[in-house]
Amino acid sequence: MTETRRGLFITFEGIDGSGKTTQMHRLAARLREAGHEVLETYEPGGTPIGVQVRRILLDAANQELCATSELLLYFACRAQNVVQSILPALREGKIVLSDRFTDSTLVYQGVGRGLGTEVVLALDRICCQGLRPDLTLLVDIDLETSLARAHARNRTLRQADHAFSETRMDDQAADFHQRVRKAYLELAAGEPQRVTVVDGRGDVASVEQAVWNAVAVRLGKLHV
Ligand code: TMP
């Protein structure tokens, strides 16, 4: 349970192509250089079982997946990741960095799919054992940049001859992604203590510095 944990839980959020994954890896490297033990994880995925569920969720061939199944599968991944990977690492005092967590479900399924935030929060209570991020970095970019980056990435994946195309979510209409971005910004405005918005349009090094500044404040506060 969370009351026995000693580590720090930091999540990265943002619309597709925001650059959050690159930023998370850079933060991990910097924290390790500073002597911290770091676990990097991601959702959907993060565990061998989660990786199998990720495939169902993101395979562009699965067009018939209904919104409720989608919601439950994201939480199936998360429940597994919390129990198998995140909580044990936090108990060992590690800093856990996660590329997406429940905020993604709040904005993509709760708002984007219109399932509502209540059902997402109810599933979070069942699946996450009270685990909440200590700090969330929302890497924000405009929709045009997001879609251009996501499409370039997907082209590269297709050329690399992946067994399947991970684009089911990216392929949603532009207004879906617009709703998601707006919901992220509203979520951040409602929880300024936890969520720091980082402008993702700058070059990688300047975004990295903004991320580091936010994390350094938090590390100082928690004396980790
Ligand atoms: P990724 O590209 O960051 O790995 O995320 C995969 C996709 O899954 C991305 O389009 C966002 C979406 N997603 C949700 O819709 N709900 C969730 O709870 C999570 C974790 C991701």
CSV table of C-alpha atoms and ligand atoms in Angstrom, one decimal, residues 12-18 20-21 42-45 54 57-58 70-71 73-75 77-78 99-110 113 120 153-154 166-172 176-177 180 184, ligand 1:
chain,number,residue,atom,x,y,z
A,12,PHE,CA,4.6,12.1,-17.9
A,13,GLU,CA,1.4,13.0,-19.8
A,14,GLY,CA,0.6,14.7,-23.1
A,15,ILE,CA,-1.0,14.2,-26.5
A,16,ASP,CA,0.6,11.9,-29.0
A,17,GLY,CA,3.8,13.2,-30.4
A,18,SER,CA,4.3,15.7,-27.5
A,20,LYS,CA,7.1,13.1,-23.4
A,21,THR,CA,8.8,9.7,-24.0
A,42,TYR,CA,5.0,3.0,-19.5
A,43,GLU,CA,1.3,2.5,-20.2
A,44,PRO,CA,-0.3,0.7,-21.8
A,45,GLY,CA,2.4,-1.9,-21.2
A,54,ARG,CA,-1.1,-3.1,-25.4
A,57,LEU,CA,-5.4,-1.7,-27.6
A,58,LEU,CA,-3.2,-0.2,-30.2
A,70,GLU,CA,-11.0,-0.1,-24.3
A,71,LEU,CA,-11.4,1.5,-20.8
A,73,LEU,CA,-8.1,-3.0,-20.9
A,74,TYR,CA,-6.2,0.2,-20.1
A,75,PHE,CA,-7.0,-0.4,-16.4
A,77,CYS,CA,-2.6,-3.0,-17.8
A,78,ARG,CA,-2.4,-0.5,-15.0
A,99,ASP,CA,5.0,7.4,-19.4
A,100,ARG,CA,1.3,7.9,-18.9
A,101,PHE,CA,-1.0,6.8,-16.0
A,102,THR,CA,-4.6,7.4,-14.9
A,103,ASP,CA,-4.6,11.0,-16.2
A,104,SER,CA,-4.4,9.5,-19.7
A,105,THR,CA,-7.6,7.5,-19.1
A,106,LEU,CA,-9.3,10.6,-17.6
A,107,VAL,CA,-8.7,12.6,-20.8
A,108,TYR,CA,-8.8,9.9,-23.5
A,109,GLN,CA,-11.6,7.7,-22.3
A,110,GLY,CA,-13.3,10.0,-19.8
A,113,ARG,CA,-14.6,8.9,-25.6
A,120,VAL,CA,-12.5,6.4,-14.6
A,153,ARG,CA,6.6,8.1,-36.1
A,154,ASN,CA,4.0,5.7,-37.5
A,166,GLU,CA,0.2,0.7,-33.4
A,167,THR,CA,-2.0,3.4,-34.7
A,168,ARG,CA,-5.6,2.7,-33.5
A,169,MET,CA,-5.6,5.7,-31.1
A,170,ASP,CA,-3.5,8.0,-33.3
A,171,ASP,CA,-6.0,7.4,-36.1
A,172,GLN,CA,-8.8,9.1,-34.2
A,176,PHE,CA,-10.9,13.8,-30.6
A,177,HIS,CA,-7.2,14.9,-30.0
A,180,VAL,CA,-8.0,15.4,-25.2
A,184,TYR,CA,-5.3,17.9,-20.1
B,1,TMP,P1,1.7,6.0,-26.3
B,1,TMP,O1,1.8,6.4,-27.7
B,1,TMP,O2,2.1,7.2,-25.4
B,1,TMP,O3,2.4,4.8,-26.0
B,1,TMP,O4,0.2,5.8,-25.9
B,1,TMP,C1,-0.6,4.9,-26.6
B,1,TMP,C2,-1.9,5.5,-26.9
B,1,TMP,O5,-2.9,5.0,-25.9
B,1,TMP,C3,-2.0,7.0,-26.9
B,1,TMP,O6,-2.8,7.3,-28.1
B,1,TMP,C4,-2.8,7.4,-25.7
B,1,TMP,C5,-3.7,6.1,-25.5
B,1,TMP,N1,-4.0,5.9,-24.1
B,1,TMP,C6,-5.4,6.0,-23.7
B,1,TMP,O7,-6.2,6.3,-24.6
B,1,TMP,N2,-5.8,5.8,-22.4
B,1,TMP,C7,-4.8,5.4,-21.5
B,1,TMP,O8,-5.2,5.2,-20.3
B,1,TMP,C8,-3.5,5.3,-21.8
B,1,TMP,C9,-2.4,4.9,-20.8
B,1,TMP,C10,-3.1,5.6,-23.1
